[in-house]
Coordinates of C-alpha atoms in Angstrom, one line a residue:
Chain A
X1 CA -11.4 -9.1 44.6
X2 CA -9.0 -10.2 47.2
X3 CA -6.6 -7.4 48.5
X4 CA -3.6 -9.0 50.0
X5 CA -2.9 -6.7 53.3
X6 CA 0.6 -7.4 54.7
X7 CA 1.4 -7.1 58.6
X8 CA 5.2 -6.3 59.6
X9 CA 5.5 -6.4 63.2
X10 CA 8.5 -5.9 65.3
X11 CA 7.5 -7.6 68.8
X12 CA 10.2 -9.6 70.5
X13 CA 8.2 -11.4 73.9
X14 CA 5.7 -14.6 72.7
X15 CA 2.9 -13.1 73.9
X16 CA 3.6 -10.4 72.2
X17 CA 1.6 -6.6 72.7
X18 CA 2.7 -5.6 69.7
X19 CA 1.4 -8.6 67.6
X20 CA -1.5 -8.5 69.3
X21 CA -1.7 -4.5 68.3
X22 CA -1.2 -5.9 64.6
X23 CA -3.8 -8.4 64.6
X24 CA -6.2 -5.9 65.8
X25 CA -5.7 -3.8 63.2
X26 CA -5.4 -6.6 60.6
X27 CA -8.9 -8.0 61.7
X28 CA -10.1 -3.9 61.5
X29 CA -8.7 -3.5 57.9
X30 CA -10.7 -7.2 56.8
X31 CA -13.7 -5.5 58.2
X32 CA -13.1 -2.6 56.6
X33 CA -12.1 -3.8 52.9
X34 CA -14.9 -6.1 53.3
X35 CA -17.4 -3.3 53.8
X36 CA -16.0 -2.0 50.4
X37 CA -17.3 -5.4 48.6
X38 CA -14.2 -6.9 48.3
X39 CA -12.3 -9.4 50.7
X40 CA -9.0 -8.6 52.3
X41 CA -6.1 -11.4 53.0
X42 CA -3.7 -11.2 55.4
X43 CA -0.3 -12.6 55.4
X44 CA 2.1 -11.6 58.7
X45 CA 6.1 -11.0 59.1
X46 CA 6.8 -11.8 62.2
X47 CA 10.7 -10.0 62.3
X48 CA 11.7 -11.8 65.0
X49 CA 12.0 -14.6 62.5
X50 CA 13.7 -13.1 60.1
X51 CA 16.6 -11.8 62.7
X52 CA 19.4 -14.0 61.9
X53 CA 18.9 -13.3 58.3
X54 CA 18.8 -9.7 58.4
X55 CA 22.2 -9.5 60.2
X56 CA 23.5 -11.7 58.0
X57 CA 21.7 -9.6 54.8
X58 CA 23.6 -7.1 56.5
X59 CA 26.9 -8.3 57.2
X60 CA 27.4 -9.2 54.1
X61 CA 27.2 -6.3 51.7
X62 CA 23.3 -6.6 51.4
X63 CA 23.2 -10.0 49.3
X64 CA 19.7 -10.6 50.8
X65 CA 19.2 -14.6 52.2
X66 CA 16.5 -16.4 51.0
X67 CA 14.2 -15.7 53.4
X68 CA 14.9 -12.2 53.5
X69 CA 14.2 -11.8 49.4
X70 CA 11.0 -13.9 49.9
X71 CA 10.1 -11.1 52.5
X72 CA 11.2 -8.5 49.8
X73 CA 8.6 -9.8 47.3
X74 CA 5.6 -10.8 49.9
X75 CA 5.4 -6.7 51.0
X76 CA 6.3 -5.1 47.8
X77 CA 3.8 -6.9 45.9
X78 CA 1.1 -6.0 48.8
X79 CA -1.9 -3.5 48.4
X80 CA -1.5 -2.3 51.7
X81 CA 1.1 -2.3 54.8
X82 CA 0.6 -2.5 58.1
X83 CA 3.4 -1.9 60.2
X84 CA 3.6 -2.2 64.1
X85 CA 7.1 -1.4 66.5
X86 CA 7.5 -1.9 70.0
X87 CA 9.1 1.5 71.2
X88 CA 12.7 0.9 72.5
X89 CA 15.0 3.2 73.7
X90 CA 12.5 6.6 72.3
X91 CA 12.1 4.8 68.9
X92 CA 11.0 2.1 66.8
X93 CA 13.2 -1.2 67.4
X94 CA 16.4 -1.9 65.9
X95 CA 15.0 -4.7 64.2
X96 CA 12.3 -3.1 62.6
X97 CA 14.5 -0.5 61.2
X98 CA 16.8 -3.0 60.0
X99 CA 14.1 -4.6 57.9
X100 CA 13.3 -1.4 56.3
X101 CA 16.9 -0.9 55.9
X102 CA 17.2 -4.1 53.9
X103 CA 14.2 -3.2 51.6
X104 CA 14.8 -1.7 47.9
X105 CA 15.0 2.2 48.1
X106 CA 11.3 1.8 45.7
X107 CA 9.9 -1.2 47.9
X108 CA 7.2 1.3 49.1
X109 CA 6.7 3.5 46.9
X110 CA 2.7 4.7 46.4
X111 CA 1.9 1.6 49.1
X112 CA -0.6 2.6 51.3
X113 CA 0.2 2.1 55.2
X114 CA -0.8 2.5 58.7
X115 CA 1.8 3.0 61.0
X116 CA 1.2 2.3 64.8
X117 CA 3.7 1.2 68.0
X118 CA 3.0 0.1 71.6
X119 CA 4.9 1.2 74.3
X120 CA 4.8 1.1 78.3
X121 CA 3.6 4.7 78.7
X122 CA 1.7 6.6 76.9
X123 CA 4.4 9.5 76.8
X124 CA 6.2 7.5 74.1
X125 CA 3.4 8.6 72.1
X126 CA 4.9 11.0 69.5
X127 CA 6.8 8.3 68.1
X128 CA 4.4 7.4 65.4
X129 CA 4.8 11.4 64.2
X130 CA 8.4 11.9 64.8
X131 CA 10.5 8.5 64.1
X132 CA 7.5 6.0 62.0
X133 CA 6.0 8.5 59.9
X134 CA 9.9 10.1 57.9
X135 CA 10.7 6.7 57.8
X136 CA 8.3 5.6 55.5
X137 CA 7.5 9.3 54.1
X138 CA 11.5 8.8 52.3
X139 CA 10.2 5.6 50.9
X140 CA 7.7 7.3 49.2
X141 CA 4.8 5.4 50.9
X142 CA 1.3 7.0 51.7
X143 CA 1.0 7.0 55.3
X144 CA -2.6 7.2 56.2
X145 CA -3.4 10.4 58.9
X146 CA -4.8 8.0 61.7
X147 CA -1.7 6.4 63.4
X148 CA -2.2 4.0 66.1
X149 CA -0.6 4.1 69.3
X150 CA -1.0 1.6 72.2
X151 CA 0.3 2.2 75.8
X152 CA 0.2 -1.1 77.9
X153 CA -3.2 0.6 79.3
X154 CA -5.2 1.0 76.3
X155 CA -5.0 -2.5 76.7
X156 CA -7.4 -2.7 79.3
X157 CA -11.5 -1.5 79.9
X158 CA -12.6 1.7 79.8
X159 CA -12.5 5.3 78.5
X160 CA -8.3 4.5 77.1
X161 CA -9.4 1.2 75.7
X162 CA -12.3 2.2 73.7
X163 CA -10.5 5.5 72.6
X164 CA -8.1 2.6 71.0
X165 CA -10.4 0.7 68.9
X166 CA -11.9 3.5 67.1
X167 CA -8.7 4.7 66.4
X168 CA -8.0 1.3 65.1
X169 CA -11.4 1.5 63.0
X170 CA -10.6 5.0 61.7
X171 CA -7.3 3.9 60.3
X172 CA -8.6 0.6 58.8
X173 CA -11.1 2.3 57.2
X174 CA -8.5 4.9 55.4
X175 CA -6.2 2.1 54.6
X176 CA -8.9 0.2 53.1
X177 CA -10.2 2.9 51.3
X178 CA -6.8 2.7 49.3
X179 CA -6.0 -0.4 49.3
X180 CA -9.4 -1.5 47.2
X181 CA -8.8 1.8 44.9
X182 CA -5.9 0.2 44.0
X183 CA -3.4 3.0 43.6
X184 CA -0.8 1.6 45.0
X185 CA -0.2 -1.9 43.3
X186 CA 3.4 -3.6 42.3
X187 CA 4.8 -1.3 39.2
X188 CA 3.3 2.0 39.9
X189 CA 4.5 5.0 40.3
X190 CA 2.9 7.8 43.3
X191 CA -0.6 8.9 42.0
X192 CA -0.9 11.5 40.1
X193 CA 2.5 12.7 40.5
X194 CA 4.0 12.2 37.0
X195 CA 7.0 10.9 38.8
X196 CA 8.3 7.5 37.0
X197 CA 10.0 5.8 39.5
X198 CA 7.5 2.7 40.2
X199 CA 7.3 0.0 42.8
X200 CA 9.7 -2.7 43.0
X201 CA 11.3 -5.4 45.4
X202 CA 14.4 -4.9 44.1
X203 CA 14.6 -8.8 43.8
X204 CA 15.1 -9.2 40.0
X205 CA 17.0 -7.5 37.9
X206 CA 15.5 -4.8 36.2
X207 CA 15.5 -5.6 32.6
X208 CA 14.5 -2.6 31.4
X209 CA 17.5 -1.8 29.7
X210 CA 18.2 1.7 28.7
X211 CA 19.2 1.8 25.2
X212 CA 22.8 2.5 25.0
X213 CA 22.4 4.8 22.0
X214 CA 20.5 6.7 25.0
X215 CA 23.1 6.3 27.5
X216 CA 25.7 7.8 24.8
X217 CA 24.7 11.0 24.7
X218 CA 25.4 11.7 21.0
X219 CA 29.0 10.6 21.1
X220 CA 30.4 9.5 18.0
X221 CA 33.3 8.3 16.8
Chain B
X1 CA 39.1 -21.4 28.0
X2 CA 41.2 -19.4 30.3
X3 CA 41.5 -19.8 34.0
X4 CA 43.1 -17.4 36.5
X5 CA 43.5 -15.8 39.9
X6 CA 42.3 -12.2 40.8
X7 CA 43.5 -10.5 43.8
X8 CA 41.7 -7.8 45.5
X9 CA 44.8 -6.9 47.0
X10 CA 43.7 -6.4 51.0
X11 CA 46.0 -5.9 53.6
X12 CA 44.5 -8.2 56.5
X13 CA 45.1 -9.3 59.4
X14 CA 45.8 -13.0 59.6
X15 CA 42.9 -14.1 62.0
X16 CA 44.6 -17.3 63.0
X17 CA 48.0 -15.7 64.1
X18 CA 46.6 -11.7 64.7
X19 CA 49.8 -11.1 62.3
X20 CA 49.1 -8.1 59.5
X21 CA 51.7 -8.3 56.6
X22 CA 53.5 -5.3 56.0
X23 CA 52.8 -3.4 52.4
X24 CA 56.5 -4.8 51.1
X25 CA 55.4 -7.8 52.3
X26 CA 51.7 -7.6 50.8
X27 CA 52.9 -6.0 47.2
X28 CA 55.7 -8.8 47.3
X29 CA 53.5 -11.4 47.9
X30 CA 51.4 -10.2 44.8
X31 CA 53.8 -10.7 42.9
X32 CA 54.5 -14.2 44.0
X33 CA 51.1 -15.4 43.4
X34 CA 51.3 -14.0 40.1
X35 CA 54.2 -16.0 39.2
X36 CA 52.8 -19.3 40.7
X37 CA 49.4 -18.8 38.6
X38 CA 51.8 -19.0 35.7
X39 CA 54.0 -21.9 36.6
X40 CA 51.0 -23.5 37.9
X41 CA 49.7 -23.6 34.1
X42 CA 47.3 -21.2 34.5
X43 CA 46.3 -18.7 31.9
X44 CA 45.5 -14.9 33.7
X45 CA 46.4 -12.8 36.5
X46 CA 44.3 -9.6 37.2
X47 CA 44.8 -7.4 40.1
X48 CA 42.2 -4.7 41.3
X49 CA 43.0 -1.2 42.0
X50 CA 42.4 0.9 44.9
X51 CA 43.4 4.0 46.5
X52 CA 42.6 3.6 50.3
X53 CA 43.5 1.2 52.9
X54 CA 43.7 -1.8 53.7
X55 CA 44.2 -2.1 49.7
X56 CA 47.8 -1.6 48.5
X57 CA 47.3 -2.1 44.6
X58 CA 46.8 1.5 43.6
X59 CA 49.3 1.1 40.7
X60 CA 48.2 -1.7 38.5
X61 CA 50.4 -1.1 35.7
X62 CA 53.4 -0.9 37.7
X63 CA 52.6 -4.2 39.2
X64 CA 51.5 -5.5 36.0
X65 CA 55.1 -4.2 34.7
X66 CA 56.9 -6.2 37.0
X67 CA 54.8 -9.2 36.3
X68 CA 55.1 -8.9 32.7
X69 CA 58.9 -9.4 32.6
X70 CA 59.2 -12.0 35.3
X71 CA 56.8 -14.4 33.2
X72 CA 56.5 -15.5 29.1
X73 CA 53.0 -16.7 28.6
X74 CA 50.4 -15.4 31.4
X75 CA 47.7 -12.5 30.3
X76 CA 48.0 -10.0 32.3
X77 CA 44.5 -8.4 33.3
X78 CA 42.7 -6.0 36.1
X79 CA 39.7 -6.7 38.4
X80 CA 39.1 -3.5 37.9
X81 CA 40.2 -0.7 36.2
X82 CA 38.2 2.5 37.4
X83 CA 36.8 3.7 34.4
X84 CA 34.8 6.6 36.7
X85 CA 37.9 8.2 38.5
X86 CA 40.9 7.4 36.5
X87 CA 41.8 10.0 33.3
X88 CA 40.6 8.0 30.2
X89 CA 43.6 9.2 28.5
X90 CA 46.6 8.3 31.1
X91 CA 44.4 4.8 31.0
X92 CA 45.2 4.3 27.0
X93 CA 48.5 5.3 27.3
X94 CA 49.5 3.2 30.5
X95 CA 47.8 -0.2 29.2
X96 CA 49.4 0.6 25.3
X97 CA 52.6 0.7 27.3
X98 CA 52.3 -2.8 29.0
X99 CA 51.1 -3.8 25.9
X100 CA 54.3 -3.5 24.1
X101 CA 56.2 -4.3 27.2
X102 CA 54.3 -7.5 27.4
X103 CA 53.9 -8.6 24.2
X104 CA 50.4 -8.5 23.6
X105 CA 49.9 -10.1 26.8
X106 CA 47.5 -7.2 28.5
X107 CA 43.4 -7.2 28.7
X108 CA 41.4 -5.0 31.2
X109 CA 38.4 -4.8 33.1
X110 CA 36.6 -1.7 33.8
X111 CA 34.6 -1.0 36.4
X112 CA 33.3 2.0 39.0
X113 CA 35.5 1.0 42.5
X114 CA 33.9 -0.3 45.6
X115 CA 34.1 3.1 48.0
X116 CA 32.5 6.3 47.4
X117 CA 34.8 8.7 48.6
X118 CA 37.5 7.6 45.5
X119 CA 35.1 10.1 43.6
X120 CA 35.9 13.2 45.1
X121 CA 39.3 12.3 46.0
X122 CA 39.8 12.5 42.0
X123 CA 37.2 14.9 41.9
X124 CA 34.4 13.3 40.6
X125 CA 30.5 12.8 41.3
X126 CA 29.7 9.6 42.6
X127 CA 26.3 10.5 41.5
X128 CA 27.3 10.1 37.9
X129 CA 29.5 6.8 38.1
X130 CA 27.0 5.2 35.1
X131 CA 27.8 8.5 33.2
X132 CA 31.5 8.9 33.6
X133 CA 31.8 4.9 32.8
X134 CA 30.0 5.2 29.7
X135 CA 31.8 8.8 28.7
X136 CA 35.1 7.4 29.4
X137 CA 35.6 4.2 27.9
X138 CA 33.3 6.1 24.9
X139 CA 36.5 8.1 24.5
X140 CA 39.5 5.6 25.2
X141 CA 38.2 3.4 22.3
X142 CA 38.4 6.4 20.0
X143 CA 42.0 7.1 22.1
X144 CA 43.1 3.3 21.2
X145 CA 41.1 3.6 17.5
X146 CA 41.6 7.3 15.9
X147 CA 45.8 8.3 15.4
X148 CA 44.2 11.6 16.0
X149 CA 41.5 12.7 18.6
X150 CA 39.4 15.5 18.6
X151 CA 37.1 15.6 22.1
X152 CA 34.7 17.2 24.0
X153 CA 32.4 15.9 26.9
X154 CA 31.4 16.3 30.1
X155 CA 34.1 15.2 32.6
X156 CA 37.5 15.9 30.5
X157 CA 38.9 18.9 29.7
X158 CA 38.8 19.3 25.7
X159 CA 41.0 17.6 23.6
X160 CA 42.1 18.8 19.9
X161 CA 44.7 17.5 17.8
X162 CA 45.6 14.4 20.9
X163 CA 47.2 11.4 19.6
X164 CA 47.9 8.8 22.7
X165 CA 51.0 7.0 22.6
X166 CA 52.2 4.7 22.1
X167 CA 50.0 3.4 19.7
X168 CA 48.3 0.2 20.4
X169 CA 50.4 -3.1 19.7
X170 CA 50.8 -3.6 16.1
X171 CA 47.4 -1.4 16.0
X172 CA 45.5 -3.6 18.0
X173 CA 43.9 -2.3 20.7
X174 CA 43.6 -4.4 24.4
X175 CA 40.5 -6.9 24.9
X176 CA 38.0 -4.8 27.3
X177 CA 35.5 -6.5 30.2
X178 CA 33.2 -4.5 31.7
X179 CA 32.8 -5.4 35.4
X180 CA 29.4 -5.2 37.3
X181 CA 27.5 -6.9 40.3
X182 CA 24.2 -4.5 40.1
X183 CA 24.0 -2.3 37.2
X184 CA 21.9 -3.2 33.5
X185 CA 23.9 -0.2 32.3
X186 CA 27.2 -1.8 32.3
X187 CA 25.9 -5.3 30.8
X188 CA 24.3 -3.3 27.9
X189 CA 27.7 -1.0 27.4
X190 CA 29.5 -4.6 27.2
X191 CA 27.3 -6.0 24.5
X192 CA 27.1 -2.9 22.5
X193 CA 30.8 -2.7 21.9
X194 CA 31.2 -6.4 21.8
X195 CA 33.5 -6.5 24.6
X196 CA 33.9 -9.3 27.5
X197 CA 31.1 -9.0 30.4
X198 CA 32.6 -10.0 33.7
X199 CA 30.1 -11.1 36.5
X200 CA 32.5 -11.1 40.3
X201 CA 29.8 -13.9 41.0
X202 CA 31.7 -14.3 44.7
X203 CA 29.3 -11.6 46.8
X204 CA 25.9 -12.0 45.4
X205 CA 23.6 -14.8 44.9
X206 CA 23.9 -17.1 41.9
X207 CA 20.2 -16.2 40.7
X208 CA 21.2 -12.7 40.2
X209 CA 24.6 -13.4 38.5
X210 CA 22.3 -15.0 36.0
X211 CA 20.1 -12.5 35.0
X212 CA 22.4 -9.8 34.8
X213 CA 24.7 -12.6 32.6
X214 CA 21.4 -13.4 30.2
X215 CA 20.6 -9.9 30.0
X216 CA 24.5 -9.4 28.8
X217 CA 24.2 -11.9 26.5
X218 CA 20.5 -11.2 24.7
X219 CA 21.6 -7.4 24.0
X220 CA 24.8 -8.5 22.5
X221 CA 22.7 -10.9 20.3
X222 CA 20.7 -7.7 19.8
X223 CA 23.2 -5.2 18.6
X224 CA 24.3 -7.9 15.9
X225 CA 27.6 -9.1 17.9
X226 CA 26.2 -13.2 17.2
X227 CA 24.3 -15.1 18.9
X228 CA 23.7 -14.8 22.5
X229 CA 25.7 -17.8 23.6
X230 CA 28.7 -16.3 21.3
X231 CA 29.2 -13.5 23.9
X232 CA 31.8 -13.3 25.8
X233 CA 31.3 -13.9 30.1
X234 CA 33.8 -14.3 32.6
X235 CA 32.9 -15.4 36.0
X236 CA 34.7 -15.1 39.7
X237 CA 34.8 -18.2 41.8
X238 CA 36.1 -18.4 45.1
X239 CA 37.2 -21.9 46.4
X240 CA 39.9 -23.1 49.4
X241 CA 40.3 -27.2 49.0
X242 CA 41.5 -29.9 51.1
X243 CA 42.1 -33.3 51.0
X244 CA 38.6 -34.0 52.8
X245 CA 35.8 -31.4 52.7
X246 CA 35.9 -31.8 56.8
X247 CA 39.7 -30.5 57.0
X248 CA 39.3 -27.7 53.8
X249 CA 36.1 -26.2 56.3
X250 CA 38.3 -26.8 59.8
X251 CA 41.4 -25.4 58.1
X252 CA 39.2 -22.0 56.1
X253 CA 36.4 -21.4 58.9
X254 CA 38.3 -19.0 61.0
X255 CA 39.0 -16.9 57.4
X256 CA 36.0 -17.0 56.8
X257 CA 34.1 -15.7 59.9
X258 CA 36.3 -13.0 59.5
X259 CA 36.7 -11.9 55.8
X260 CA 36.3 -8.1 55.0
X261 CA 33.0 -8.6 52.9
X262 CA 31.0 -11.3 54.8
X263 CA 32.8 -12.2 57.8
X264 CA 30.7 -11.8 61.2
X265 CA 27.7 -12.5 58.8
X266 CA 26.1 -15.3 57.6
X267 CA 27.7 -18.6 58.2
X268 CA 30.2 -20.9 55.8
X269 CA 27.6 -23.1 55.1
X270 CA 24.7 -20.6 54.4
X271 CA 27.5 -18.6 52.2
X272 CA 28.4 -22.2 50.3
X273 CA 24.6 -22.7 49.5
X274 CA 24.0 -19.2 48.0
X275 CA 27.1 -18.2 46.4
X276 CA 29.9 -20.0 44.3
X277 CA 32.0 -20.2 47.4
X278 CA 33.3 -23.9 47.9
X279 CA 35.4 -25.4 50.6
X280 CA 35.7 -28.7 49.8
X281 CA 38.0 -31.6 47.7
X282 CA 39.4 -30.7 44.4
X283 CA 36.6 -33.5 43.1
X284 CA 33.7 -30.9 44.9
X285 CA 35.6 -27.8 43.0
X286 CA 35.6 -29.6 39.7
X287 CA 32.1 -30.5 40.0
X288 CA 30.8 -26.8 41.5
X289 CA 32.6 -25.0 39.0
X290 CA 31.3 -27.0 35.8
X291 CA 27.7 -26.1 37.4
X292 CA 28.5 -21.9 36.6
X293 CA 28.0 -23.3 32.7
X294 CA 24.5 -24.5 33.5
X295 CA 23.1 -20.8 34.3
X296 CA 25.5 -18.8 32.9
X297 CA 25.5 -20.7 29.8
X298 CA 29.4 -21.9 28.1
X299 CA 31.9 -19.1 29.2
X300 CA 35.5 -18.2 28.3
X301 CA 37.2 -17.3 31.7
X302 CA 37.0 -18.7 35.1
X303 CA 38.6 -16.2 37.6
X304 CA 39.6 -17.5 41.2
X305 CA 39.9 -15.2 44.7
X306 CA 42.1 -17.2 46.6
X307 CA 44.6 -14.4 48.5
X308 CA 42.2 -12.5 50.7
X309 CA 40.5 -12.6 54.0
X310 CA 44.4 -13.1 55.4
X311 CA 45.4 -16.1 54.0
X312 CA 48.7 -16.8 54.7
X313 CA 51.1 -16.7 51.6
X314 CA 52.3 -20.1 51.4
X315 CA 48.8 -21.2 52.2
X316 CA 47.7 -19.5 48.8
X317 CA 50.6 -20.2 46.6
X318 CA 49.7 -24.1 47.7
X319 CA 45.8 -23.4 46.5
X320 CA 47.4 -22.2 43.1
X321 CA 49.2 -25.2 43.2
X322 CA 46.2 -27.2 43.7
X323 CA 44.1 -25.8 41.2
X324 CA 46.8 -26.4 38.4
X325 CA 47.3 -29.9 39.4
X326 CA 44.4 -31.5 40.2
X327 CA 41.5 -28.5 38.9
X328 CA 42.4 -26.9 35.8
X329 CA 42.7 -29.6 33.9
X330 CA 39.9 -31.1 34.1
X331 CA 37.7 -28.6 34.1
X332 CA 39.6 -27.7 30.9
X333 CA 38.7 -30.8 29.2
X334 CA 35.3 -31.3 30.6
X335 CA 34.0 -27.2 29.9
X336 CA 35.2 -28.4 25.9
X337 CA 33.0 -30.7 26.1
X338 CA 29.7 -29.2 27.1
X339 CA 30.4 -26.0 24.7
X340 CA 28.3 -26.0 21.1
X341 CA 31.1 -26.0 18.3
X342 CA 30.2 -22.3 17.4
X343 CA 30.9 -20.9 20.9
X344 CA 34.5 -19.6 21.1
X345 CA 36.7 -21.1 23.7
X346 CA 38.9 -18.1 24.5
X347 CA 38.0 -14.7 24.8
X348 CA 39.9 -12.6 22.3
X349 CA 43.9 -12.1 22.7
X350 CA 46.2 -9.9 21.0
X351 CA 47.4 -13.0 18.4
X352 CA 43.4 -13.6 17.6
X353 CA 42.7 -10.4 16.9
X354 CA 45.9 -9.4 15.2
X355 CA 44.8 -12.5 13.1
X356 CA 41.4 -10.6 12.1
X357 CA 43.2 -8.2 10.0
X358 CA 42.3 -5.0 9.8
X359 CA 38.7 -4.6 8.8
X360 CA 37.6 -6.8 11.8
X361 CA 34.6 -4.9 13.4
X362 CA 36.4 -4.6 16.8
X363 CA 38.7 -2.0 15.7
X364 CA 35.7 0.0 15.0
X365 CA 34.5 2.7 17.9
X366 CA 31.0 1.6 17.5
X367 CA 30.8 -2.0 16.2
X368 CA 27.3 -2.4 17.0
X369 CA 25.0 -3.1 13.6
X370 CA 21.9 -2.5 14.8
X371 CA 23.0 1.3 16.3
X372 CA 25.3 1.9 13.2
X373 CA 21.9 1.1 10.8
X374 CA 20.2 3.4 13.3
X375 CA 17.5 0.0 13.1
X376 CA 16.6 -2.3 15.4
X377 CA 17.5 -5.9 14.1
X378 CA 13.4 -6.8 14.3
X379 CA 13.1 -4.2 11.5
X380 CA 13.0 -6.3 7.9
X381 CA 15.0 -4.8 5.4
X382 CA 14.3 -5.8 2.0
X383 CA 16.6 -8.5 0.4

């Protein structure tokens, strides 16, 4: 079975170290899914290409442009998500946040997620646990225990670089295990929670209507 | 088919001149727009209801009562009446009063409002928006249909032996629409009671409008009121016209670019593609508007938003005149040409409802057959 892994990357420069990290994680996830006897198809969403669409969506009361709508469907129907942002002013970038703001609140329910970030200095590393994790927890995603933080120095050779590779491998293994178990597919709720809130991209009307007799709660006349 | 103008009632600076009308000017201009709507041969004027600046129409029946006194044929409506935060008892009284004064030229559209704080301002909880819309409207139906009402609900102080006064004109309650952009529960509500469903249409992409209207139509049929294509549908529209498309775009662009809801966001061209907005010649407006029936089905009421974003009053009046002279006559003829014979042309009016007599289903608080019989239509009943 093929699992769809969507990579959301918020790097702005070309080439981008954020994209570089995203590609390394994606490759590791592909390897780890293969190690579990399945294949992974990776789709990359470069948020830079959605920048004006996201702004237009925000400034028109949330009406998604065609490109935003497509990205929403793409993300919610994935089996796993890799979310990578550069650190700007002590947190994820505004563009990164704007994308997740444009999703339905139930868009990532039960979704296995790797959080990752790049920065010029290792002193920003807590951004993963203080900014990205709470964001995805709010969205009821399942964030894997290992986050991937890469400062510029980690892209060199030596001990730092090896440590980065090993973190990437560990995170990829954790995501692959969840993605292959199929615990986080579209329409699913948080596994074993008894919670009925299902994942939805929100781009289509939920036609599963509550019958009016239920809404009326016994009023007669 | 009915055509009309609906106004949000915003007081917005004219982005070209920088001038902001006073509240008095805006209110006077809204009444001029309503009178011009009738003069241009259109059928309906509807006002919004808001309780916060920069909007002025906090008191719709005062405004509509004034308009009623100065018009003869115009149907007076709302877009929307806040069924969530108004007391349904007061809605029952206010609009019945307006019915008597206007000779039955009243219908109204229920909505939930566009600003969060309006709930706490009126002592309500926004998280109960749908529940409020359901319970309050059910009480409103009873007040207009039962001579004496005993009531106990979650949101309002109980009523015992209450008679709403005046009673609806000729014992015929005003026809009601339910407006919602995104809530399936409201489409369900409209379908359950065989009320009309109105989709604002202009602030969301057209595929979504088609889904909402489709849901309402299916549920209308489910509740046994007729076939899905006979359900009563109204749509919003937004146009700006000139002799050429280029001229229309040139004149409208500064207003579009600075409009309160979508200004500084999508380009005029993108917004035109995604929503029903049409900026061009009257012929382009005709073609685009006829296309609405392609995804919403043959429908009964088309409302146009003309007077927002700070457009000056003389331009608004010119646009209404253009609609009446060059657009609506053709739309009337063409919509009737494509309408199946079993689909009603107009929404119910006071005259048409009165003519149906005292046993017509709309006199029931709950006219839904599927509900009354406590059975789904799919369940076979032996003949």
